[in-house]
């Protein structure tokens, strides 16, 4: 079977104006990629609306568990487009299933000229894992390289051990997914295993679509 060559955009170079990390910065959002910010819920509280508008935020991904909904809220639904994801900061939580819907939402924002804040509670584990996965798949990076890139901009990130394991597993998953997407029908026809993988992906996409509907209602 002909080999499929994947091409990825270049990762934006490290910014030289990033100063030394100071503890209070963990309560603020940081720009990880042009237009993509990562931070804690404190960066999306009602009192921070002027800062969000000043930075041109148009979209927000709010990561919270059901039991956190009383204090982690989508405060500005009339001003920003929201995606609310129900994810527990628990090593056994399946966070991989949220990577595709997160990437689709971020891509839609950035390609439309918008800017997005992705936040959880502390902006350290769940939200950081989602940003790392986005960078891995968008720029063709391994987990360790993507982690380092994000940590250079938000030093306090620390995905839990279960999330780290899943991010390492995702290296092979996203490459297989992109390879199959690039294959011609003839190439796919030569590979029974690829067909099986494609079938599983289509089923996963159905799950994601159902989850998006639930997230929209939740928001």
mmCIF file of C-alpha atoms in Angstrom:
data_model
loop_
_atom_site.group_PDB
_atom_site.id
_atom_site.type_symbol
_atom_site.label_atom_id
_atom_site.label_comp_id
_atom_site.label_asym_id
_atom_site.label_seq_id
_atom_site.Cartn_x
_atom_site.Cartn_y
_atom_site.Cartn_z
ATOM 1 C CA UNK A 1 0.000 0.000 0.000
ATOM 2 C CA UNK A 2 1.260 3.456 -0.870
ATOM 3 C CA UNK A 3 2.483 5.352 2.143
ATOM 4 C CA UNK A 4 0.433 8.352 3.246
ATOM 5 C CA UNK A 5 2.444 11.459 4.104
ATOM 6 C CA UNK A 6 0.937 13.743 6.707
ATOM 7 C CA UNK A 7 1.822 17.418 6.682
ATOM 8 C CA UNK A 8 1.368 19.716 9.637
ATOM 9 C CA UNK A 9 1.640 23.489 10.031
ATOM 10 C CA UNK A 10 4.648 24.868 11.886
ATOM 11 C CA UNK A 11 4.220 25.507 15.578
ATOM 12 C CA UNK A 12 4.445 29.238 16.376
ATOM 13 C CA UNK A 13 7.888 29.986 17.781
ATOM 14 C CA UNK A 14 8.373 30.708 21.451
ATOM 15 C CA UNK A 15 7.629 34.271 22.383
ATOM 16 C CA UNK A 16 10.596 36.174 23.704
ATOM 17 C CA UNK A 17 8.426 38.541 25.701
ATOM 18 C CA UNK A 18 7.270 35.805 28.087
ATOM 19 C CA UNK A 19 8.612 36.887 31.458
ATOM 20 C CA UNK A 20 9.418 34.840 34.541
ATOM 21 C CA UNK A 21 6.499 32.915 35.951
ATOM 22 C CA UNK A 22 5.094 34.305 39.185
ATOM 23 C CA UNK A 23 2.658 32.524 41.482
ATOM 24 C CA UNK A 24 -0.235 35.025 41.072
ATOM 25 C CA UNK A 25 -0.204 34.371 37.307
ATOM 26 C CA UNK A 26 -1.968 31.060 37.875
ATOM 27 C CA UNK A 27 -5.131 33.061 38.582
ATOM 28 C CA UNK A 28 -4.932 34.709 35.142
ATOM 29 C CA UNK A 29 -5.256 33.351 31.611
ATOM 30 C CA UNK A 30 -2.270 33.023 29.304
ATOM 31 C CA UNK A 31 -2.175 33.003 25.485
ATOM 32 C CA UNK A 32 -0.856 29.588 24.420
ATOM 33 C CA UNK A 33 -1.307 29.961 20.661
ATOM 34 C CA UNK A 34 -2.353 33.110 18.819
ATOM 35 C CA UNK A 35 -6.004 33.455 19.804
ATOM 36 C CA UNK A 36 -6.080 30.450 22.177
ATOM 37 C CA UNK A 37 -5.967 31.185 25.905
ATOM 38 C CA UNK A 38 -5.749 28.776 28.838
ATOM 39 C CA UNK A 39 -6.653 29.751 32.361
ATOM 40 C CA UNK A 40 -8.656 29.087 35.530
ATOM 41 C CA UNK A 41 -12.299 29.849 36.183
ATOM 42 C CA UNK A 42 -11.219 33.030 37.952
ATOM 43 C CA UNK A 43 -10.334 34.395 34.486
ATOM 44 C CA UNK A 44 -13.954 33.923 33.364
ATOM 45 C CA UNK A 45 -15.802 35.286 36.384
ATOM 46 C CA UNK A 46 -18.268 38.145 36.000
ATOM 47 C CA UNK A 47 -15.752 40.685 37.278
ATOM 48 C CA UNK A 48 -13.325 39.746 34.462
ATOM 49 C CA UNK A 49 -15.592 40.706 31.565
ATOM 50 C CA UNK A 50 -13.570 43.856 30.759
ATOM 51 C CA UNK A 51 -10.357 41.785 30.514
ATOM 52 C CA UNK A 52 -12.019 39.188 28.298
ATOM 53 C CA UNK A 53 -13.352 41.901 25.983
ATOM 54 C CA UNK A 54 -10.022 43.724 26.004
ATOM 55 C CA UNK A 55 -8.332 40.528 24.781
ATOM 56 C CA UNK A 56 -10.952 40.018 22.078
ATOM 57 C CA UNK A 57 -12.382 36.758 23.456
ATOM 58 C CA UNK A 58 -15.336 35.514 21.388
ATOM 59 C CA UNK A 59 -15.604 31.853 22.461
ATOM 60 C CA UNK A 60 -15.242 30.043 25.803
ATOM 61 C CA UNK A 61 -14.866 26.342 26.565
ATOM 62 C CA UNK A 62 -15.992 25.775 30.154
ATOM 63 C CA UNK A 63 -14.830 22.486 31.684
ATOM 64 C CA UNK A 64 -16.620 21.420 34.842
ATOM 65 C CA UNK A 65 -18.110 18.423 36.569
ATOM 66 C CA UNK A 66 -21.841 18.401 37.322
ATOM 67 C CA UNK A 67 -21.197 19.029 40.992
ATOM 68 C CA UNK A 68 -19.137 22.112 40.110
ATOM 69 C CA UNK A 69 -21.907 23.743 38.072
ATOM 70 C CA UNK A 70 -23.035 25.788 41.082
ATOM 71 C CA UNK A 71 -19.787 27.725 41.191
ATOM 72 C CA UNK A 72 -18.235 27.247 37.716
ATOM 73 C CA UNK A 73 -20.711 28.977 35.444
ATOM 74 C CA UNK A 74 -21.074 30.108 31.837
ATOM 75 C CA UNK A 75 -21.459 33.737 32.881
ATOM 76 C CA UNK A 76 -21.620 35.510 29.526
ATOM 77 C CA UNK A 77 -23.802 33.420 27.239
ATOM 78 C CA UNK A 78 -25.255 36.568 25.673
ATOM 79 C CA UNK A 79 -21.741 37.812 24.754
ATOM 80 C CA UNK A 80 -19.633 34.737 23.925
ATOM 81 C CA UNK A 81 -20.228 31.394 22.255
ATOM 82 C CA UNK A 82 -19.870 28.594 24.808
ATOM 83 C CA UNK A 83 -19.042 24.905 24.800
ATOM 84 C CA UNK A 84 -19.612 23.364 28.228
ATOM 85 C CA UNK A 85 -17.947 19.988 28.843
ATOM 86 C CA UNK A 86 -18.769 17.734 31.800
ATOM 87 C CA UNK A 87 -15.366 16.287 32.749
ATOM 88 C CA UNK A 88 -14.184 15.191 36.190
ATOM 89 C CA UNK A 89 -10.573 15.789 37.216
ATOM 90 C CA UNK A 90 -10.196 12.101 37.905
ATOM 91 C CA UNK A 91 -7.471 9.763 36.551
ATOM 92 C CA UNK A 92 -10.103 7.239 35.433
ATOM 93 C CA UNK A 93 -12.130 9.818 33.485
ATOM 94 C CA UNK A 94 -12.113 9.141 29.729
ATOM 95 C CA UNK A 95 -10.924 12.530 28.478
ATOM 96 C CA UNK A 96 -9.889 11.284 25.004
ATOM 97 C CA UNK A 97 -13.529 11.243 23.909
ATOM 98 C CA UNK A 98 -13.681 15.029 24.359
ATOM 99 C CA UNK A 99 -10.640 15.809 22.185
ATOM 100 C CA UNK A 100 -12.460 15.831 18.788
ATOM 101 C CA UNK A 101 -15.310 18.135 19.857
ATOM 102 C CA UNK A 102 -12.795 20.461 21.532
ATOM 103 C CA UNK A 103 -10.649 20.626 18.411
ATOM 104 C CA UNK A 104 -13.646 21.279 16.177
ATOM 105 C CA UNK A 105 -14.819 24.131 18.432
ATOM 106 C CA UNK A 106 -11.365 25.730 18.668
ATOM 107 C CA UNK A 107 -10.733 25.398 14.924
ATOM 108 C CA UNK A 108 -14.112 26.956 14.155
ATOM 109 C CA UNK A 109 -13.307 29.891 16.413
ATOM 110 C CA UNK A 110 -9.777 30.554 15.170
ATOM 111 C CA UNK A 111 -10.592 30.052 11.488
ATOM 112 C CA UNK A 112 -13.402 32.566 11.864
ATOM 113 C CA UNK A 113 -11.034 35.155 13.290
ATOM 114 C CA UNK A 114 -12.204 34.728 16.882
ATOM 115 C CA UNK A 115 -10.320 34.200 20.132
ATOM 116 C CA UNK A 116 -11.031 31.504 22.690
ATOM 117 C CA UNK A 117 -10.527 30.943 26.403
ATOM 118 C CA UNK A 118 -10.447 27.334 27.582
ATOM 119 C CA UNK A 119 -10.840 27.081 31.347
ATOM 120 C CA UNK A 120 -11.623 24.552 34.031
ATOM 121 C CA UNK A 121 -11.483 25.284 37.730
ATOM 122 C CA UNK A 122 -7.773 25.865 38.341
ATOM 123 C CA UNK A 123 -6.611 25.723 34.708
ATOM 124 C CA UNK A 124 -4.086 23.050 35.630
ATOM 125 C CA UNK A 125 -5.315 19.536 34.778
ATOM 126 C CA UNK A 126 -8.450 19.076 32.658
ATOM 127 C CA UNK A 127 -8.251 22.257 30.605
ATOM 128 C CA UNK A 128 -4.499 21.862 30.183
ATOM 129 C CA UNK A 129 -4.964 18.304 28.886
ATOM 130 C CA UNK A 130 -7.461 19.537 26.281
ATOM 131 C CA UNK A 131 -5.095 22.275 25.074
ATOM 132 C CA UNK A 132 -2.178 19.816 24.916
ATOM 133 C CA UNK A 133 -4.273 17.380 22.846
ATOM 134 C CA UNK A 134 -5.281 20.199 20.500
ATOM 135 C CA UNK A 135 -1.658 21.197 19.941
ATOM 136 C CA UNK A 136 -0.585 17.575 19.444
ATOM 137 C CA UNK A 137 -3.152 16.939 16.720
ATOM 138 C CA UNK A 138 -2.893 20.348 15.059
ATOM 139 C CA UNK A 139 0.898 20.445 14.796
ATOM 140 C CA UNK A 140 1.769 16.728 14.762
ATOM 141 C CA UNK A 141 3.557 16.690 18.120
ATOM 142 C CA UNK A 142 4.209 14.024 20.694
ATOM 143 C CA UNK A 143 2.775 14.526 24.176
ATOM 144 C CA UNK A 144 6.042 15.585 25.779
ATOM 145 C CA UNK A 145 6.730 18.295 23.194
ATOM 146 C CA UNK A 146 3.191 19.662 23.378
ATOM 147 C CA UNK A 147 3.292 19.635 27.184
ATOM 148 C CA UNK A 148 6.550 21.591 27.197
ATOM 149 C CA UNK A 149 5.162 24.122 24.734
ATOM 150 C CA UNK A 150 2.096 24.780 26.909
ATOM 151 C CA UNK A 151 4.081 24.796 30.150
ATOM 152 C CA UNK A 152 6.394 27.493 28.776
ATOM 153 C CA UNK A 153 3.338 29.741 28.676
ATOM 154 C CA UNK A 154 1.432 28.501 31.741
ATOM 155 C CA UNK A 155 4.003 27.025 34.054
ATOM 156 C CA UNK A 156 1.539 25.637 36.624
ATOM 157 C CA UNK A 157 -0.103 23.044 34.330
ATOM 158 C CA UNK A 158 -0.154 19.524 35.740
ATOM 159 C CA UNK A 159 -2.579 17.048 34.096
ATOM 160 C CA UNK A 160 -3.354 14.124 36.380
ATOM 161 C CA UNK A 161 -1.592 10.809 35.755
ATOM 162 C CA UNK A 162 -4.581 9.261 33.978
ATOM 163 C CA UNK A 163 -4.824 12.179 31.571
ATOM 164 C CA UNK A 164 -1.087 12.007 30.852
ATOM 165 C CA UNK A 165 -1.415 8.316 29.987
ATOM 166 C CA UNK A 166 -4.337 9.038 27.652
ATOM 167 C CA UNK A 167 -2.473 11.902 25.979
ATOM 168 C CA UNK A 168 0.450 9.557 25.337
ATOM 169 C CA UNK A 169 -1.983 7.028 23.853
ATOM 170 C CA UNK A 170 -3.504 9.767 21.688
ATOM 171 C CA UNK A 171 -0.269 10.128 19.712
ATOM 172 C CA UNK A 172 -1.041 6.933 17.794
ATOM 173 C CA UNK A 173 -4.805 7.568 17.692
ATOM 174 C CA UNK A 174 -4.723 10.967 16.020
ATOM 175 C CA UNK A 175 -2.040 9.880 13.528
ATOM 176 C CA UNK A 176 -4.124 6.862 12.529
ATOM 177 C CA UNK A 177 -7.221 9.026 12.246
ATOM 178 C CA UNK A 178 -5.490 11.572 10.017
ATOM 179 C CA UNK A 179 -3.869 8.844 7.907
ATOM 180 C CA UNK A 180 -7.219 7.196 7.204
ATOM 181 C CA UNK A 181 -8.751 10.584 6.362
ATOM 182 C CA UNK A 182 -5.992 11.096 3.745
ATOM 183 C CA UNK A 183 -6.330 7.624 2.206
ATOM 184 C CA UNK A 184 -8.005 7.107 -1.146
ATOM 185 C CA UNK A 185 -10.893 4.596 -1.324
ATOM 186 C CA UNK A 186 -8.521 2.241 -3.188
ATOM 187 C CA UNK A 187 -5.965 2.418 -0.390
ATOM 188 C CA UNK A 188 -8.685 1.832 2.188
ATOM 189 C CA UNK A 189 -9.959 -1.130 0.218
ATOM 190 C CA UNK A 190 -6.542 -2.771 0.450
ATOM 191 C CA UNK A 191 -6.506 -2.545 4.214
ATOM 192 C CA UNK A 192 -9.051 -4.501 6.213
ATOM 193 C CA UNK A 193 -7.623 -3.208 9.463
ATOM 194 C CA UNK A 194 -7.953 0.362 8.243
ATOM 195 C CA UNK A 195 -11.593 -0.249 7.384
ATOM 196 C CA UNK A 196 -12.206 -1.558 10.878
ATOM 197 C CA UNK A 197 -10.549 1.504 12.351
ATOM 198 C CA UNK A 198 -12.619 3.789 10.139
ATOM 199 C CA UNK A 199 -15.818 2.071 11.272
ATOM 200 C CA UNK A 200 -14.861 2.607 14.907
ATOM 201 C CA UNK A 201 -14.102 6.258 14.199
ATOM 202 C CA UNK A 202 -17.478 6.797 12.592
ATOM 203 C CA UNK A 203 -19.084 5.296 15.668
ATOM 204 C CA UNK A 204 -16.975 7.592 17.849
ATOM 205 C CA UNK A 205 -18.103 10.563 15.757
ATOM 206 C CA UNK A 206 -21.712 9.626 16.467
ATOM 207 C CA UNK A 207 -20.925 9.597 20.159
ATOM 208 C CA UNK A 208 -19.282 13.004 19.870
ATOM 209 C CA UNK A 209 -22.301 14.419 18.020
ATOM 210 C CA UNK A 210 -24.576 13.228 20.795
ATOM 211 C CA UNK A 211 -22.236 14.744 23.356
ATOM 212 C CA UNK A 212 -22.240 18.102 21.541
ATOM 213 C CA UNK A 213 -26.028 18.239 21.763
ATOM 214 C CA UNK A 214 -25.847 17.467 25.480
ATOM 215 C CA UNK A 215 -23.176 20.105 25.979
ATOM 216 C CA UNK A 216 -25.289 22.708 24.202
ATOM 217 C CA UNK A 217 -28.225 21.979 26.474
ATOM 218 C CA UNK A 218 -25.948 22.035 29.511
ATOM 219 C CA UNK A 219 -24.564 25.460 28.574
#
